[in-house]
Coordinates of C-alpha atoms in Angstrom, one line a residue:
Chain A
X1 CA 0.0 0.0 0.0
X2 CA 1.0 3.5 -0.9
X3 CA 1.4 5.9 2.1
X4 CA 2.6 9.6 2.3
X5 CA 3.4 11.5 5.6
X6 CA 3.1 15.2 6.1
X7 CA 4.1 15.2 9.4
X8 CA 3.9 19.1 10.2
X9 CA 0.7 19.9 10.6
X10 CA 1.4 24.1 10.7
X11 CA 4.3 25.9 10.4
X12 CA 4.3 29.6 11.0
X13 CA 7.6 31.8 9.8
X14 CA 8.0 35.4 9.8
X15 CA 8.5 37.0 5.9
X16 CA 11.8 36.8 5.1
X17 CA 12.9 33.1 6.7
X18 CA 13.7 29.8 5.4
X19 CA 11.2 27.4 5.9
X20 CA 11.3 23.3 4.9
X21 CA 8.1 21.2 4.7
X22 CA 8.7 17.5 5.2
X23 CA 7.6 14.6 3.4
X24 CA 7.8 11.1 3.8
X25 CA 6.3 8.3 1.7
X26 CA 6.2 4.4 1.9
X27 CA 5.9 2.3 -1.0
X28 CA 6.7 -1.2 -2.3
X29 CA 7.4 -0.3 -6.0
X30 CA 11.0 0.5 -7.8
X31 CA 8.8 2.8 -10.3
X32 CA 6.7 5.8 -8.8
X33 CA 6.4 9.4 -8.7
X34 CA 6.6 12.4 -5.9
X35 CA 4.5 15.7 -6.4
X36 CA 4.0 18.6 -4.2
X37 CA 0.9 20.5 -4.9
X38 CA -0.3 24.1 -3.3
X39 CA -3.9 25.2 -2.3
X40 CA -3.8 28.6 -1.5
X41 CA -6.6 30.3 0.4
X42 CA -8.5 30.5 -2.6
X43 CA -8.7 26.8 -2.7
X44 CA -7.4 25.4 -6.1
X45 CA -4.7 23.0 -6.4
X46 CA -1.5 23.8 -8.4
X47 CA 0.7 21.9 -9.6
X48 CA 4.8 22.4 -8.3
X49 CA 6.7 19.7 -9.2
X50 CA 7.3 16.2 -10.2
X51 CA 10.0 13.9 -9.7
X52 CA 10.4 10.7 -10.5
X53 CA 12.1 7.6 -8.5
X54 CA 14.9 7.3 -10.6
X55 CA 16.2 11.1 -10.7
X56 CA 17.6 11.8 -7.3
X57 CA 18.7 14.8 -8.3
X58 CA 17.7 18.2 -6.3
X59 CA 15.9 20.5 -8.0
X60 CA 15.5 24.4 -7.7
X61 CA 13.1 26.7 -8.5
X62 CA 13.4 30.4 -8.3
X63 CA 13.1 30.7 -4.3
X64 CA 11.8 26.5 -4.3
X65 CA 14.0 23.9 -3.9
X66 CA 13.4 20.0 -3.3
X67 CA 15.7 17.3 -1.9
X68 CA 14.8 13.8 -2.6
X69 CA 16.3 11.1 -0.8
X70 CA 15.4 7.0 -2.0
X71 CA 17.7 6.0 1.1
X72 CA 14.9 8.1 3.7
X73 CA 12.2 7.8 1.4
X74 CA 11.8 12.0 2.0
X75 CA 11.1 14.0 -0.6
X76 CA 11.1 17.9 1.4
X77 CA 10.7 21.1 -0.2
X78 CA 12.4 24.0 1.0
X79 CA 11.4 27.7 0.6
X80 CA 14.1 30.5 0.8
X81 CA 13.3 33.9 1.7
X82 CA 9.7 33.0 2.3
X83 CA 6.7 35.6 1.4
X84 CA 3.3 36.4 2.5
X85 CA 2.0 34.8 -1.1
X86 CA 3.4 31.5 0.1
X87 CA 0.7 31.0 2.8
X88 CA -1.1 28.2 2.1
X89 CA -1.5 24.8 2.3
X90 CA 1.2 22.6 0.6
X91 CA 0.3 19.0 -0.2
X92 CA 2.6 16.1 -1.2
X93 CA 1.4 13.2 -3.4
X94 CA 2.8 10.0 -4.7
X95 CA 1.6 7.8 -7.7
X96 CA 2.9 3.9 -8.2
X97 CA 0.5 3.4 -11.1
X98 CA 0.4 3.9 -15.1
X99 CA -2.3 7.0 -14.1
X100 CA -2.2 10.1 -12.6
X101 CA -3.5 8.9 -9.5
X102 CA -2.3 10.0 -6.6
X103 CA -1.9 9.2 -3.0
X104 CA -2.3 12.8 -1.0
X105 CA -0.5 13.9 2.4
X106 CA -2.6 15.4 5.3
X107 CA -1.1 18.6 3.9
X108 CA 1.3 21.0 5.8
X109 CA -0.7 24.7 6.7
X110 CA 2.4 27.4 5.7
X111 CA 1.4 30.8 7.5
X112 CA 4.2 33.3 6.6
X113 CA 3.5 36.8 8.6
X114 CA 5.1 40.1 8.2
Chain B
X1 CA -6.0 26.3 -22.7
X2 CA -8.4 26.9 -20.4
X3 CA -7.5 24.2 -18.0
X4 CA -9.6 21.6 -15.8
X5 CA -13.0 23.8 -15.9
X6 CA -15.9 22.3 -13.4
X7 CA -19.3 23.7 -12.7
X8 CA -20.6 24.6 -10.5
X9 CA -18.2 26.3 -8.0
X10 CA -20.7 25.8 -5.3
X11 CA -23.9 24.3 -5.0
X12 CA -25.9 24.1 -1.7
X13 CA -28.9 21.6 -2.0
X14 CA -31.3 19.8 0.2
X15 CA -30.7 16.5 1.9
X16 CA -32.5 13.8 -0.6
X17 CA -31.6 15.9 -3.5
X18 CA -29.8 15.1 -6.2
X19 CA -26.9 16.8 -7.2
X20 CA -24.7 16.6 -10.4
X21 CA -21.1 18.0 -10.7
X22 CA -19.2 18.8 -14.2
X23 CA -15.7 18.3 -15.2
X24 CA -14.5 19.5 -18.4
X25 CA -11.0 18.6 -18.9
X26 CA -7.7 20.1 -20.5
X27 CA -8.2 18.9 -24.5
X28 CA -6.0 15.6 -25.3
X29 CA -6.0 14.4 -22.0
X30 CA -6.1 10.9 -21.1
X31 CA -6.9 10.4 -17.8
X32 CA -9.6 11.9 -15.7
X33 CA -9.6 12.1 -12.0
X34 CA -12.6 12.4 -9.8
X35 CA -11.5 13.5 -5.8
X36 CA -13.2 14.7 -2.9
X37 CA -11.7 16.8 -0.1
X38 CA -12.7 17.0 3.4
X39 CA -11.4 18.1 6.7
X40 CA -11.8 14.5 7.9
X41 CA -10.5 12.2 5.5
X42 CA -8.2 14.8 3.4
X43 CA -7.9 14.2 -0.4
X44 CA -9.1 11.4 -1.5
X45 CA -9.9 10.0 -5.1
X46 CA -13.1 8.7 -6.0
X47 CA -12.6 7.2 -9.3
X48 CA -10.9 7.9 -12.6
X49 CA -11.0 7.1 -16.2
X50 CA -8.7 6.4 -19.2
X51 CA -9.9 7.1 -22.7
X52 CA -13.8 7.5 -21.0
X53 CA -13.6 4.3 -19.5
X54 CA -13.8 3.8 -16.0
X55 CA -11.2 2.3 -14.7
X56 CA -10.9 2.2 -10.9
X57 CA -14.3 3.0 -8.5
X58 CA -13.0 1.4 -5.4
X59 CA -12.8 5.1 -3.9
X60 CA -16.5 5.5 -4.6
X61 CA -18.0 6.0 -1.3
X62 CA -21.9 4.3 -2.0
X63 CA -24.2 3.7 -4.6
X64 CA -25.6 7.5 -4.0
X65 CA -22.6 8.2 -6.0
X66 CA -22.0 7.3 -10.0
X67 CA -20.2 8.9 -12.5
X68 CA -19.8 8.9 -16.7
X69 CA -17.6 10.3 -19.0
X70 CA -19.7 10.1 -22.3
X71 CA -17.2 11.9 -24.5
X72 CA -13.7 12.3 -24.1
X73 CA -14.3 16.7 -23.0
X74 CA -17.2 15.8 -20.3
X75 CA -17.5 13.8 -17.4
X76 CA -20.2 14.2 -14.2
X77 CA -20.4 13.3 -10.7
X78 CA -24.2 12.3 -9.8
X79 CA -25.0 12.0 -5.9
X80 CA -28.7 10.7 -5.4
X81 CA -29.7 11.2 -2.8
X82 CA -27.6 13.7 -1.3
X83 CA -26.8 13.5 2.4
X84 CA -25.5 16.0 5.0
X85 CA -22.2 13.9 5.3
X86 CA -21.4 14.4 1.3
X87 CA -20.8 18.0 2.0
X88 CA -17.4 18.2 0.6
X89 CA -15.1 20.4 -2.4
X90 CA -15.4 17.9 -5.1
X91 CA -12.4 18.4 -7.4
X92 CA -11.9 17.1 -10.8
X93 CA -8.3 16.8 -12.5
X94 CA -6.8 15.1 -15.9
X95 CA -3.7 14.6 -17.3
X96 CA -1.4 12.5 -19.9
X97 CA 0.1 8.9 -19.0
X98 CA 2.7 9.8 -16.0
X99 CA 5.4 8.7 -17.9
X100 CA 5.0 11.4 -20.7
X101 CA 6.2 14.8 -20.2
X102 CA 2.9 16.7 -18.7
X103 CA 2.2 13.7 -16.8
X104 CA 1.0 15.7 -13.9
X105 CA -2.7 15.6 -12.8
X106 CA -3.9 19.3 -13.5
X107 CA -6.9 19.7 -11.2
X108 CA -10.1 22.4 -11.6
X109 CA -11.0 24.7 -9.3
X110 CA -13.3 22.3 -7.4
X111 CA -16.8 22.7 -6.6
X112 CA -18.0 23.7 -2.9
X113 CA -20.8 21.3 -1.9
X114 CA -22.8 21.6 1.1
X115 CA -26.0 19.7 1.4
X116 CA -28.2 21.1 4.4

């Protein structure tokens, strides 16, 4: 079965900090792929990245940055220089099938305050 | 494109109602994704399609619940009868096999549903 932790429920940073949200999946297959999603207050979901399990290689963004790990099964995304626009709630996913579909985490709540 | 577009964006009905959602999705997708979101249970998929065939329903909560994709740019979520309990944002999202490039699931703005 296909499992994914978000174990930070809230994290609340002042504008301006560093700020990592943690994620941690189980799985039984060689061949899957990690996703973080955003739903800002206005409730859609966008898309952020994808990565999958055989590129282990970090990825940046602009002020996003990811670090995978197969040895911890973590996939964490890291914002630098965090802004009030990056409140919401961040969500990561993992998909083991030929579909899209996806196995969610409870979702981290990212308040960032002046 | 437009993107994943559903109707309505919120609906409030009576319980015993019945209540249908709408998914449009991106043009050339293959896969469409039905989920619901709660504060109890999170995100969780209800069932999805591949080339307007339903492929997996085990996420399908009762038989109040059913849904078709008659064409390949329409699919609906039906709830008969509705129930307090179904109150939920229903969101719909498509995308290509995972394995080509766009592989991600793009999702719609979601529809609000609260049945009173």
């Amino acid at each position: 079965a296909q499992k994914v932790t978000q174990a930070q429920t809230e994290i609340s940073v002042v504008e301006k900090e560093d700020v990592t949200l943690d994620c941690v999946y189980e799985t039984r297959d060689t061949t899957y792929y990690l996703f973080w999603y955003k739903q800002p207050p206005s409730g859609e979901l966008v898309f952020l990245i994808r990565r999958n399990s055989f590129d282990e290689q970090n990825e940046i963004s602009g002020r996003y940055s990811w670090n995978f790990q197969k040895s911890t099964s973590s996939f964490n995304f890291t914002i630098t220089a965090s802004q009030v626009v990056d409140s919401a709630v961040y969500f990561c996913a993992l998909n083991t099938g030929t579909a899209s579909k996806l196995t969610f985490g409870t979702g981290t709540r990212l308040q960032v305050t002046l | 494109d437009a993107g994943v577009i559903q109707s309505p964006r919120h609906e409030v009905t009576e319980m015993g109602q019945e209540v249908t959602l709408r998914c449009k999705p991106i043009s050339g997708h293959d896969y469409l994704f039905w989920y619901r979101q709660t504060m109890m249970r999170g995100l969780e998929l209800l069932i999805y399609f591949n080339n307007n065939v339903p492929i997996d329903d085990s996420g399908m909560p009762e038989d109040r619940f059913s849904a078709k994709m008659p064409n390949a740019s329409f699919s609906t979520l039906k709830i008969q009868p509705s129930e307090p309990r179904d109150s939920a944002v229903y969101f719909c999202a498509s995308s290509f096999p995972r394995e080509q490039v766009g592989g991600e699931a793009f999702f719609g703005q979601g529809t609000r549903l609260t049945v009173v």
